[in-house]
mmCIF file of C-alpha atoms and ligand atoms in Angstrom:
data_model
loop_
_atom_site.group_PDB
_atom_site.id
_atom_site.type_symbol
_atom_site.label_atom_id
_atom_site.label_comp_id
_atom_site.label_asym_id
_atom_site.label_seq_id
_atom_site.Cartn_x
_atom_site.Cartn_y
_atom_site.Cartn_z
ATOM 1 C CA UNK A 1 16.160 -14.460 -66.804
ATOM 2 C CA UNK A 2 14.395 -12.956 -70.030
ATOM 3 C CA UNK A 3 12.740 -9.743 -69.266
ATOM 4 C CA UNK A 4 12.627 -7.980 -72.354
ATOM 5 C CA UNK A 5 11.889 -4.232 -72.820
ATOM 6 C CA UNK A 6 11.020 -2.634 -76.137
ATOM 7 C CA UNK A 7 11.857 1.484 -76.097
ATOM 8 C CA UNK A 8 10.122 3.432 -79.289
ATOM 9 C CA UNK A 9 11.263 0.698 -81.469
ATOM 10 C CA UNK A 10 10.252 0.985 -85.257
ATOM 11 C CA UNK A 11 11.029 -0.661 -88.273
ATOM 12 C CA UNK A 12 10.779 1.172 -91.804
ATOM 13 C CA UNK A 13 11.246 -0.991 -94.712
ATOM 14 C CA UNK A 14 12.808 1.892 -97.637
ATOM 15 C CA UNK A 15 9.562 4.186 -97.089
ATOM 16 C CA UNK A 16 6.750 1.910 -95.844
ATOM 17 C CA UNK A 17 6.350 1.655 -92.239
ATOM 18 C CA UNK A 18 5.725 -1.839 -90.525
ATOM 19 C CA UNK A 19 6.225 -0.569 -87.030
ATOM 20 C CA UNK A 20 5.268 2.154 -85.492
ATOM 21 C CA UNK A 21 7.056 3.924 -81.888
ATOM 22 C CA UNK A 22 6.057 1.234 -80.158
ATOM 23 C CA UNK A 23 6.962 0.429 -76.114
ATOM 24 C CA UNK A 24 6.923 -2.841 -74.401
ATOM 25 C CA UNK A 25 7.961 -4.614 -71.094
ATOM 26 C CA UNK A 26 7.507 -8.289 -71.578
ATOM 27 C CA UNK A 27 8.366 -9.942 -68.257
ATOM 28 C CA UNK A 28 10.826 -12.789 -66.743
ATOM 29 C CA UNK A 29 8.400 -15.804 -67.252
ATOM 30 C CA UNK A 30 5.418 -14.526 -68.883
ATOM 31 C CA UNK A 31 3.811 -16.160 -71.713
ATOM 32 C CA UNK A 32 3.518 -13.489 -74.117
ATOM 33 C CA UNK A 33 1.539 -13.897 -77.363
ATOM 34 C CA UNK A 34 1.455 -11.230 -80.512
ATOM 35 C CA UNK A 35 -1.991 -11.163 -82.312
ATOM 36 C CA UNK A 36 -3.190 -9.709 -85.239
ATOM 37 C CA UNK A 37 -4.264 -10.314 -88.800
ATOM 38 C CA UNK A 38 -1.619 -11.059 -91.181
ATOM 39 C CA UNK A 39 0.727 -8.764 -92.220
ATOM 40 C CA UNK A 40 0.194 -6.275 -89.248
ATOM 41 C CA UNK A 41 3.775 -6.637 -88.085
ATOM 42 C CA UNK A 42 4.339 -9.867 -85.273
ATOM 43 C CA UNK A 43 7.012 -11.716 -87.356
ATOM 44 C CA UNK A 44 8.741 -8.075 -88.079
ATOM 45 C CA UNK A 45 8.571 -7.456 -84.161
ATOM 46 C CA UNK A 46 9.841 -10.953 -83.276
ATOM 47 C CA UNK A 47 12.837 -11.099 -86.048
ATOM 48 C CA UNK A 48 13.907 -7.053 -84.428
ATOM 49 C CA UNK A 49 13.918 -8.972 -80.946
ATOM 50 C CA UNK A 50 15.606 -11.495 -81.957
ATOM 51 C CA UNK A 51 17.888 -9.795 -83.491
ATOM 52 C CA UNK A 52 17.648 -11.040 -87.282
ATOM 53 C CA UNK A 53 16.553 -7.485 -88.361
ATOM 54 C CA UNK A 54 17.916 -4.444 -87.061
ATOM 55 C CA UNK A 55 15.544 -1.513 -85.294
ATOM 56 C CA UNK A 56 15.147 1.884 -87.808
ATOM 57 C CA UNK A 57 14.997 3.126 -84.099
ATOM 58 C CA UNK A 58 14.596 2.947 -80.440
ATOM 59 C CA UNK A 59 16.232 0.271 -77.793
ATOM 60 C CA UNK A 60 16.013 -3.131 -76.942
ATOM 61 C CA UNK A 61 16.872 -4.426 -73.946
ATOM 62 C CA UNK A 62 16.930 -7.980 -72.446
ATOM 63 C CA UNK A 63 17.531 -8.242 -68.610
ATOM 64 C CA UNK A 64 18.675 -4.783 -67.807
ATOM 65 C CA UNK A 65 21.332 -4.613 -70.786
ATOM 66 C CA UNK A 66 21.187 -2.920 -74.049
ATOM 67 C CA UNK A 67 21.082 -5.435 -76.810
ATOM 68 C CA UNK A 68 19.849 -3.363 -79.888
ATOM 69 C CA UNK A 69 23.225 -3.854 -81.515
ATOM 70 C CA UNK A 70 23.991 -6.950 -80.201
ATOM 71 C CA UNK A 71 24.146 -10.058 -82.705
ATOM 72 C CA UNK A 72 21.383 -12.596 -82.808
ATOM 73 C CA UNK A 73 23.919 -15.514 -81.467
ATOM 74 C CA UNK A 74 24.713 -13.362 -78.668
ATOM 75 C CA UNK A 75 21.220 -11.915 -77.437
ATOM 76 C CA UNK A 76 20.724 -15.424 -75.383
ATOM 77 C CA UNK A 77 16.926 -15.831 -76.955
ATOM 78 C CA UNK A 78 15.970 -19.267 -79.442
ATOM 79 C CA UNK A 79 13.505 -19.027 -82.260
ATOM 80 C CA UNK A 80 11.242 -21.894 -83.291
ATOM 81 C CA UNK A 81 10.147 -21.447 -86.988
ATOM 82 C CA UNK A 82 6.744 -22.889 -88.404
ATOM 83 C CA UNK A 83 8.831 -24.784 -90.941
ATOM 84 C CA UNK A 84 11.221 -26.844 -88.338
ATOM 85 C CA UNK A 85 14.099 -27.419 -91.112
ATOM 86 C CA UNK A 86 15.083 -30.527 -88.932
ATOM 87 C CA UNK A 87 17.823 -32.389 -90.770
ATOM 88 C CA UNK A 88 16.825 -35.603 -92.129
ATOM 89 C CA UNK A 89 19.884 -37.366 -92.541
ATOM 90 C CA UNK A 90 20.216 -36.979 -88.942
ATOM 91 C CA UNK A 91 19.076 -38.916 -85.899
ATOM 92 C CA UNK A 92 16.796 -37.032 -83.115
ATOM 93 C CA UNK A 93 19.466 -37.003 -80.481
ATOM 94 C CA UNK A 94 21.612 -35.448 -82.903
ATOM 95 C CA UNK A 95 19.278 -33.021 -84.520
ATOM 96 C CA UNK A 96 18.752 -31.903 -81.102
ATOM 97 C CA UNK A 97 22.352 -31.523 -80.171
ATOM 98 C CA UNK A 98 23.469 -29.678 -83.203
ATOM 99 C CA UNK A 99 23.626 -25.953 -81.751
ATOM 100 C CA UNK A 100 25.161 -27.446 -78.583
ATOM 101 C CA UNK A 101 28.309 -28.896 -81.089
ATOM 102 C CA UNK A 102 28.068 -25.807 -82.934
ATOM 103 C CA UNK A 103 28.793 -23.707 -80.003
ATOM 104 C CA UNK A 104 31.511 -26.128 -78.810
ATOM 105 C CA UNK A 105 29.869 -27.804 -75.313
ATOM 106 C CA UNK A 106 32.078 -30.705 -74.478
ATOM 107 C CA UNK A 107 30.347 -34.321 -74.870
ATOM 108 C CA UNK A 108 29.148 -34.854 -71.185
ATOM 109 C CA UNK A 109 27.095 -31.488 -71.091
ATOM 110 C CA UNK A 110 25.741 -31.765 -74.300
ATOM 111 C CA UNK A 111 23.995 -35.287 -73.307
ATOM 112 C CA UNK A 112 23.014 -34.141 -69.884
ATOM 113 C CA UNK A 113 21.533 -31.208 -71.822
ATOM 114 C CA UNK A 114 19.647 -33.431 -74.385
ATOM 115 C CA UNK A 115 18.388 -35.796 -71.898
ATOM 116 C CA UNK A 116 17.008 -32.897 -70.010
ATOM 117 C CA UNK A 117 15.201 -31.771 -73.191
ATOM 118 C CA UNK A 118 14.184 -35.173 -74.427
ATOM 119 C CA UNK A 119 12.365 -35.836 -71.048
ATOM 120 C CA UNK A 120 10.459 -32.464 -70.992
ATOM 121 C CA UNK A 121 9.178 -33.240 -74.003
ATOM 122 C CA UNK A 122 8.489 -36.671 -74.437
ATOM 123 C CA UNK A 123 11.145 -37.512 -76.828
ATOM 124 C CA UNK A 124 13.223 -39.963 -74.737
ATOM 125 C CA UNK A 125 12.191 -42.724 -76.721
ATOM 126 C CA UNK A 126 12.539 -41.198 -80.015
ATOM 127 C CA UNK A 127 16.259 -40.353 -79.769
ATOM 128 C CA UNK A 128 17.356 -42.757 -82.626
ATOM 129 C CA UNK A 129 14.978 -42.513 -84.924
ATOM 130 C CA UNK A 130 15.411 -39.899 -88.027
ATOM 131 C CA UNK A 131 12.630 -36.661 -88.837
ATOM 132 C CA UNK A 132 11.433 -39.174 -91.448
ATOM 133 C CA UNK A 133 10.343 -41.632 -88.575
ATOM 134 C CA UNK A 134 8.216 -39.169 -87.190
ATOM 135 C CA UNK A 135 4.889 -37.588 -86.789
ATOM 136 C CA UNK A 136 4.504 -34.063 -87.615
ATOM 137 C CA UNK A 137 3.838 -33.074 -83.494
ATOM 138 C CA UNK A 138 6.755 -34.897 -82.872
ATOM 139 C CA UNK A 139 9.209 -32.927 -85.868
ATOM 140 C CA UNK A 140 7.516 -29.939 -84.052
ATOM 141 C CA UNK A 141 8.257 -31.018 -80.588
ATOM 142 C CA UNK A 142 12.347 -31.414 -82.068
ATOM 143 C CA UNK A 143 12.594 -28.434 -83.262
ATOM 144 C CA UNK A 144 11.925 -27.070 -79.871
ATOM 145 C CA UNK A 145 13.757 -29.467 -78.652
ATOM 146 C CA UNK A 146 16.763 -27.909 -79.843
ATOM 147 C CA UNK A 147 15.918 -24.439 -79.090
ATOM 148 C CA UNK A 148 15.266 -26.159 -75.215
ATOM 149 C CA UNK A 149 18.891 -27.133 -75.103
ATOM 150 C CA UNK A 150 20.521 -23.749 -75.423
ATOM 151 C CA UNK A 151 18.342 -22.911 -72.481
ATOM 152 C CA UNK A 152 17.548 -19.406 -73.845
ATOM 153 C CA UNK A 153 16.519 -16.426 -71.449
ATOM 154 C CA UNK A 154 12.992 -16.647 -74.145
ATOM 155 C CA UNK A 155 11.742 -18.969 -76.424
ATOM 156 C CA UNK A 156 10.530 -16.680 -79.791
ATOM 157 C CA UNK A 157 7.595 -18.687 -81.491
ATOM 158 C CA UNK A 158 7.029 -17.480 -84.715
ATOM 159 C CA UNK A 159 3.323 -19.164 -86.004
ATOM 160 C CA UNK A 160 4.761 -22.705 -85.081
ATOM 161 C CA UNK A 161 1.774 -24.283 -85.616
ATOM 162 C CA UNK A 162 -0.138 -23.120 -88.440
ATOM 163 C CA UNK A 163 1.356 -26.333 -90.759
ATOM 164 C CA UNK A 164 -0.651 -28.805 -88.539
ATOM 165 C CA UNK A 165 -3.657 -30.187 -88.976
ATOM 166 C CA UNK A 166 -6.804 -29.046 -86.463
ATOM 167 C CA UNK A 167 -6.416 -31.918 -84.043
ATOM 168 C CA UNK A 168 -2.895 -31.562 -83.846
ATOM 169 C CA UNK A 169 -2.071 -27.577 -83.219
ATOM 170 C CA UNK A 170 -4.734 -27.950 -79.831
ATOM 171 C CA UNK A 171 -2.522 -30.844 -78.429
ATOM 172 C CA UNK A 172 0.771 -28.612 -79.400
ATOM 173 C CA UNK A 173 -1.216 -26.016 -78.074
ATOM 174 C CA UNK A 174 -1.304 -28.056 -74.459
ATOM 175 C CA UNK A 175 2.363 -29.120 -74.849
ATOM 176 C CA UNK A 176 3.449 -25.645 -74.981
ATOM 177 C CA UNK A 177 2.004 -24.128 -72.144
ATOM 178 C CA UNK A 178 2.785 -27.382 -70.568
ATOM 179 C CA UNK A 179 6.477 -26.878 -71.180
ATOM 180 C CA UNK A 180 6.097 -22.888 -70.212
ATOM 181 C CA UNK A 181 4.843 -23.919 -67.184
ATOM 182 C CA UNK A 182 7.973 -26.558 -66.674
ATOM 183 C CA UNK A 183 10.455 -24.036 -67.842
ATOM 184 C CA UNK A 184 8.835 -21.355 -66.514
ATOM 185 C CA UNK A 185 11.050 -19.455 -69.383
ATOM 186 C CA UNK A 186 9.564 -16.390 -71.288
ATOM 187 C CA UNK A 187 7.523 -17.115 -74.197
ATOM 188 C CA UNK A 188 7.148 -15.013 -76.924
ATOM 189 C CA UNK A 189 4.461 -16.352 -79.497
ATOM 190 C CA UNK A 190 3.488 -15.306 -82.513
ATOM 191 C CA UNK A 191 -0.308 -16.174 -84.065
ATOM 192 C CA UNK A 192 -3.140 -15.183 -86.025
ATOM 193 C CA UNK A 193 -5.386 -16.811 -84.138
ATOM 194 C CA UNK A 194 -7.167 -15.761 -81.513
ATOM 195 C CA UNK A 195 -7.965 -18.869 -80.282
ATOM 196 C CA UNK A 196 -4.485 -19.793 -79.551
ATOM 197 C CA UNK A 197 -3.820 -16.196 -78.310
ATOM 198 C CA UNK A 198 -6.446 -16.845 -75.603
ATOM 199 C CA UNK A 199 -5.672 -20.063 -74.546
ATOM 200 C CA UNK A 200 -1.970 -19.819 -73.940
ATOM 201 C CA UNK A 201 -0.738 -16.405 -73.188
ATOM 202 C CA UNK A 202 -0.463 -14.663 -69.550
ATOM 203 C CA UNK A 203 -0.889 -11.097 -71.306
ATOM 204 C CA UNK A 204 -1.403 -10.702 -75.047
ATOM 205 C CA UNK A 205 -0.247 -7.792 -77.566
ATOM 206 C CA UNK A 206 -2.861 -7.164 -79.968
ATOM 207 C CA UNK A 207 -1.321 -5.535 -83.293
ATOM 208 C CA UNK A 208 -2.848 -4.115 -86.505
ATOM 209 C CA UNK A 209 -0.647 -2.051 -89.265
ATOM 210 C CA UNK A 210 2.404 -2.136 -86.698
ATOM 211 C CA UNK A 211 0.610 -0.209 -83.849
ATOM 212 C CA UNK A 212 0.035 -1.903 -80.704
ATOM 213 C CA UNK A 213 -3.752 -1.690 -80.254
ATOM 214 C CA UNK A 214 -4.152 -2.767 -76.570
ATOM 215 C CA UNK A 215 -2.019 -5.012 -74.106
ATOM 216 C CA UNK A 216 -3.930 -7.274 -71.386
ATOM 217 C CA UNK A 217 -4.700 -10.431 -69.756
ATOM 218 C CA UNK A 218 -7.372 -12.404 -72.308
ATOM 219 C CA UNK A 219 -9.660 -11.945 -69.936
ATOM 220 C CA UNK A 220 -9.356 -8.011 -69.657
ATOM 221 C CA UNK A 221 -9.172 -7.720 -73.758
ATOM 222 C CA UNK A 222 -12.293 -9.652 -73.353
ATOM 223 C CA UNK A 223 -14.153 -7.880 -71.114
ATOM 224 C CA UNK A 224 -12.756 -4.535 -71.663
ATOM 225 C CA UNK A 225 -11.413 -3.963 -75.385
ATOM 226 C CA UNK A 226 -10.380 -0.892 -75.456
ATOM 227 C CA UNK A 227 -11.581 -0.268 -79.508
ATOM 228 C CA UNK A 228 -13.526 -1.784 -81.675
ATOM 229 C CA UNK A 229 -10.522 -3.239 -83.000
ATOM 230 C CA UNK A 230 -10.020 -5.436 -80.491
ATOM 231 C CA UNK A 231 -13.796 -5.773 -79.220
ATOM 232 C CA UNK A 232 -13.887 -7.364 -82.829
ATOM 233 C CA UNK A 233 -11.055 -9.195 -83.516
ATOM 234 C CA UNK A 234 -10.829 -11.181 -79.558
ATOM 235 C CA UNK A 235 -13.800 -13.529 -79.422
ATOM 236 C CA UNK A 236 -15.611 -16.304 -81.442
ATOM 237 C CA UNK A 237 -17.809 -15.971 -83.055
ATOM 238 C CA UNK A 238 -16.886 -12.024 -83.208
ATOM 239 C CA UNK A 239 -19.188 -9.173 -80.925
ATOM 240 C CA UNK A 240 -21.930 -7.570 -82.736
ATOM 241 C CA UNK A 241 -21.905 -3.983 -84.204
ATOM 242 C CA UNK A 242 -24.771 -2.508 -83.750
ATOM 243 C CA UNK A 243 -25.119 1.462 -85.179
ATOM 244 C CA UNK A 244 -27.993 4.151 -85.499
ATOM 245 C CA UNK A 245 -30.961 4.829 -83.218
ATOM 246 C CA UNK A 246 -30.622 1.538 -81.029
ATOM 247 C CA UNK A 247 -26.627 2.471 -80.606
ATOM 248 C CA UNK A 248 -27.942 6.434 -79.174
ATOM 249 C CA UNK A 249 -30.252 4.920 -77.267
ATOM 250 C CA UNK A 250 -27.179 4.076 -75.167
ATOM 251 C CA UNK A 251 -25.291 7.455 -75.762
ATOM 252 C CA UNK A 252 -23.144 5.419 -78.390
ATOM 253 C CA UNK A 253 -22.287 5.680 -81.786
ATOM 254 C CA UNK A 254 -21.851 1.714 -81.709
ATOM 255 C CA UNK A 255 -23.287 -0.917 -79.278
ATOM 256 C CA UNK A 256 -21.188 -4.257 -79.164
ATOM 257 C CA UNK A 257 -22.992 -7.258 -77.689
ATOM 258 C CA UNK A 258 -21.291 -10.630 -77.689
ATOM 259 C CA UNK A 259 -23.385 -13.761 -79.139
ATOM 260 C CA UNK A 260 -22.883 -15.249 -75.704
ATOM 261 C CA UNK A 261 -24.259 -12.276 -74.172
ATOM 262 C CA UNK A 262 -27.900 -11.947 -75.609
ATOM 263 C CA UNK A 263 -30.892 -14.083 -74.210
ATOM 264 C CA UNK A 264 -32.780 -16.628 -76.539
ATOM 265 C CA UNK A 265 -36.769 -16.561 -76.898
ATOM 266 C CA UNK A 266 -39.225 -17.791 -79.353
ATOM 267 C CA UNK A 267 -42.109 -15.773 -77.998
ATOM 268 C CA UNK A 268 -40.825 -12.294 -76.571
ATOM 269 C CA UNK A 269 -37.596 -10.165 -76.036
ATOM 270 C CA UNK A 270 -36.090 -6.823 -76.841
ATOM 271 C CA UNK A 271 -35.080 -7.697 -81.011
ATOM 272 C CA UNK A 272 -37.265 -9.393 -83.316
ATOM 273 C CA UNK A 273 -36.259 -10.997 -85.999
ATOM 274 C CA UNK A 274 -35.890 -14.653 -88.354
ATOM 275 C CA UNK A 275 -33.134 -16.977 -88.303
ATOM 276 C CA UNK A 276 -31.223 -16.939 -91.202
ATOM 277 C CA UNK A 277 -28.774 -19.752 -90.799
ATOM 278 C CA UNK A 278 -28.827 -22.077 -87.887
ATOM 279 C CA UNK A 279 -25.746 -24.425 -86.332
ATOM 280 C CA UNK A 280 -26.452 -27.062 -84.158
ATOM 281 C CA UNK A 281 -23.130 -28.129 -82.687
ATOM 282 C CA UNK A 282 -24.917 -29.966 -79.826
ATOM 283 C CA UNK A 283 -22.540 -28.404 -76.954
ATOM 284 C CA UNK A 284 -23.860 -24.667 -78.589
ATOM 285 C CA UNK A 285 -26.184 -23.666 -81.122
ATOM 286 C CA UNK A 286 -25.352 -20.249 -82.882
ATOM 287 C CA UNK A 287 -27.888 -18.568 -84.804
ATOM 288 C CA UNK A 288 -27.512 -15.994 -87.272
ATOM 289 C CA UNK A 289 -30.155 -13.406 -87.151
ATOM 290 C CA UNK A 290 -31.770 -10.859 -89.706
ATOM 291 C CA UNK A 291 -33.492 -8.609 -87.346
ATOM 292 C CA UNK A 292 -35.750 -5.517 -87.870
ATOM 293 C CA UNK A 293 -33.634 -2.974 -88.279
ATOM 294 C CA UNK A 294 -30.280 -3.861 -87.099
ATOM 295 C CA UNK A 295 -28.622 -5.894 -89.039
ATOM 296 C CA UNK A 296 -27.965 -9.471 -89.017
ATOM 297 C CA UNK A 297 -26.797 -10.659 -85.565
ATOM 298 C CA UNK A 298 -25.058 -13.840 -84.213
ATOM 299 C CA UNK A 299 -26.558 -15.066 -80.660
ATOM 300 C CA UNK A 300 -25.148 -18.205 -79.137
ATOM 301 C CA UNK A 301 -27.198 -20.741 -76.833
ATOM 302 C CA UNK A 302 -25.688 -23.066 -73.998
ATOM 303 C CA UNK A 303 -26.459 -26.479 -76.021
ATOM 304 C CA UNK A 304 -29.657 -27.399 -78.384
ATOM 305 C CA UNK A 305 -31.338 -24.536 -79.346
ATOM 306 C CA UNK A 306 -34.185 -26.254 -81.475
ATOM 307 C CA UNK A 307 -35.116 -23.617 -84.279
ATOM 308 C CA UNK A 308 -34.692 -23.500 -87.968
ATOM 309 C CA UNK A 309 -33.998 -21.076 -90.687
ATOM 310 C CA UNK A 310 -36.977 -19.078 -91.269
ATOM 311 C CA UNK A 311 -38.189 -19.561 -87.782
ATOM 312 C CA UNK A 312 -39.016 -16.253 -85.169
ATOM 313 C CA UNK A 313 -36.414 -15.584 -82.525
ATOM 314 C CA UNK A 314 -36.202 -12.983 -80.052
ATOM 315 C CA UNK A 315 -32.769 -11.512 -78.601
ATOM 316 C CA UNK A 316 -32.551 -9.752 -75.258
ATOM 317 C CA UNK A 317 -28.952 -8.198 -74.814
ATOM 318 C CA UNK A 318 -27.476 -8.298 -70.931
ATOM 319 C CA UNK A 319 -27.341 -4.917 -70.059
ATOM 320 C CA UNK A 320 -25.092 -5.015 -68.272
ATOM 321 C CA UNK A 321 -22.743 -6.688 -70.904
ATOM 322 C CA UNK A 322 -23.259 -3.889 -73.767
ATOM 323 C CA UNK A 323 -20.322 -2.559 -74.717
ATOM 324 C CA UNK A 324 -20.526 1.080 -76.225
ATOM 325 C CA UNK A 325 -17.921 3.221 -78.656
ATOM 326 C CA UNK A 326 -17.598 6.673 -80.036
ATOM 327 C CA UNK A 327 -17.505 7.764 -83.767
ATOM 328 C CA UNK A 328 -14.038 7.456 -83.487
ATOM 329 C CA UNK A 329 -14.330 3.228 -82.277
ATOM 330 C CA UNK A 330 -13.192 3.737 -78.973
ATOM 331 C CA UNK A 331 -14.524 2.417 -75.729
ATOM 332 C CA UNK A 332 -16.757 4.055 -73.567
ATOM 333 C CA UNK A 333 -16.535 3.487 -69.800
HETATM 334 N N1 LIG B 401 12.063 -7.622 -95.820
HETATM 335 C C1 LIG B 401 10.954 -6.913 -96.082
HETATM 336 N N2 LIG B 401 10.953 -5.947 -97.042
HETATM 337 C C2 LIG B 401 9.860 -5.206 -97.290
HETATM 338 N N3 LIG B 401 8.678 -5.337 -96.646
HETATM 339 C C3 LIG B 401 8.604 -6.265 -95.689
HETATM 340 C C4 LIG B 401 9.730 -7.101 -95.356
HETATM 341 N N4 LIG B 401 9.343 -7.928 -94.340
HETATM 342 C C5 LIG B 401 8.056 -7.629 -94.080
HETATM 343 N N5 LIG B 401 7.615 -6.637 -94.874
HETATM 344 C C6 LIG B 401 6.264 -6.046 -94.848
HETATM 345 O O1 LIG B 401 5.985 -5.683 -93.524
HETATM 346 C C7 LIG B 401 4.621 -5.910 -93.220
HETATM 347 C C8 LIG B 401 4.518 -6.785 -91.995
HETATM 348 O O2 LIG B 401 4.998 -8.059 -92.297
HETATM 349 P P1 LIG B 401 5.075 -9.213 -91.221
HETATM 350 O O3 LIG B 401 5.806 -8.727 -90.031
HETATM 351 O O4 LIG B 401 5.618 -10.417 -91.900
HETATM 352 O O5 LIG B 401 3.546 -9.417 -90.853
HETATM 353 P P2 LIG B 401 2.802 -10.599 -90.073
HETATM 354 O O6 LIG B 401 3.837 -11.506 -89.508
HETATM 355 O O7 LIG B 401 1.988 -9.900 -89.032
HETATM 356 O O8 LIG B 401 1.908 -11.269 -91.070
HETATM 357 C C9 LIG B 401 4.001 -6.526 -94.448
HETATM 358 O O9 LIG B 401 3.324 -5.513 -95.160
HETATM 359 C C10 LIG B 401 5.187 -7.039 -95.216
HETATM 360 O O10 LIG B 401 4.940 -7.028 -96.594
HETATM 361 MG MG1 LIG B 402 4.211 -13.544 -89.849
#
């Protein structure tokens, strides 16, 4: 169990506000991911769930009850830290059983339990070996190890993998939504980056200045973002703004066209203009454009693209991909 339901919670630190009345249903299972640029409010909102601070206001509950007051210890849910403070003087196996002895599990259930864990995650081989002995995506894969063994109604991932190098956090990546869909526990994960937002979460929770912007499946903050906010901040590289003349053309006060989502030509189109930078990653090419009168816009082609700075390009938006906002950045349907 782990469905988790937020009710006007805020969080006022003396007379600055880090969240606002916000509301939440996070359901048994889901993958749920927090986004947003730093210091918008996701660790704040995972520490009130979890219980390490306490709400200025509102309710939490978790699976029906009302847990706002309850303890951290006692609200069922495990946190795993970007820093994994394993202990070093200590063996895997034991590293991995320490909240079990803590909370007094006789012998036989606390091996059963770290057997279990050791398996799911590929440790089974490690389990005498000290932190020192291993690779960082291994420490990392520890340190959930031992939040696996209190089998928690939700795992609470606060940026675990922003300490890893590039190669690393996408095979972490895989592992976790590997184990989510083992455990098929609630996940709540914490990030900064999109990327990882996309890729792992059943619905994600964008945030900016402790307001929740918009709630969906990637997919639907992708294709429907309900502000610029989030038209700008889910994607890579980032939808084009595009104000003025061209934008009331369109009964907008902003047009947003993703790179992905305007045609390529060297001899016609809709929007003239010279490449200013090209990069040629051989699966894409993405080319940054100084056009007549818009602005400079990023376009992306489906492999080799073969043009140069200075060159002529011209970009012919999908139609039927624009996206258009008001004066006040929200959508228009
Ligand atoms: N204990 C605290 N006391 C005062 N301000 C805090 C405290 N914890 C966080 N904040 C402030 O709350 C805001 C949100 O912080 P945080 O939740 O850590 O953001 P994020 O995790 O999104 O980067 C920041 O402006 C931060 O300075
Ligand atoms: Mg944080």
């Amino acid at each position: 169990m782990g469905h988790i339901s937020l009710r006007q919670i805020t969080k006022s630190f003396g007379d600055v506000d880090v969240i606002r009345p916000l509301d939440l249903e996070i359901r048994d299972g889901e993958f749920i991911v927090f986004v947003g640029p730093s210091g918008c409010g996701k660790s704040t909102l995972l520490r009130l769930i979890a219980g390490l601070e306490d709400v200025s206001s509102g309710t939490i509950e978790i699976d029906g009850r009302d847990a706002t007051e309850v303890p951290p210890a006692k609200r069922g849910l495990a946190m795993v830290f970007q820093s994994y403070a394993l202990y070093p003087h200590m063996s895997v196996r034991k590293n991995i059983a320490f909240p079990l002895k803590m909370a007094g599990l006789d012998k036989a259930e606390i091996e059963r339990r770290v057997t279990d864990a050791a398996r799911v995650l590929n440790l089974s081989d490690y389990l005498d070996r000290r932190p020192g002995q291993l690779s960082g995506g291994q420490r990392q894969r520890v340190a959930i190890g031992r939040a696996i063994v209190r089998e928690p109604a939700a795992f609470l991932f606060d940026e675990p993998l922003s300490n890893l190098d590039a190669a690393l956090r996408v095979n972490m990546r895989l592992e976790i939504s590997e184990l989510h869909n083992s455990l098929e526990t609630t996940m709540i994960y914490v990030t900064h980056d999109q990327i990882e937002a996309m890729t792992m979460a059943d619905r994600i929770v964008v945030l900016q200045a402790g307001r929740i912007e918009q709630v969906g499946t990637p997919l639907e903050l992708y294709a429907q973002p309900r502000n610029l906010f989030v038209a700008g901040f889910i994607g890579s590289p980032k939808m084009n703004f595009i104000e003025g003349a061209e934008a009331k053309k369109h009964d907008a006060h902003t047009l947003g066209i993703r790179p992905e989502h305007m045609a390529l030509s060297t001899t016609d189109g809709a929007w003239k203009g010279k490449v200013s930078v090209s990069e040629h990653l051989g699966s894409d090419t993405f080319l940054h454009v100084q056009t007549e009168g818009l602005g400079t816009l990023t376009a992306r082609a489906d492999g080799e693209f073969p043009v140069r700075h200075g060159d002529t390009v011209w970009l012919t938006p999908q139609t039927d991909k624009l996206h258009r906002f008001d004066a006040e950045g929200l959508a228009l349907r």
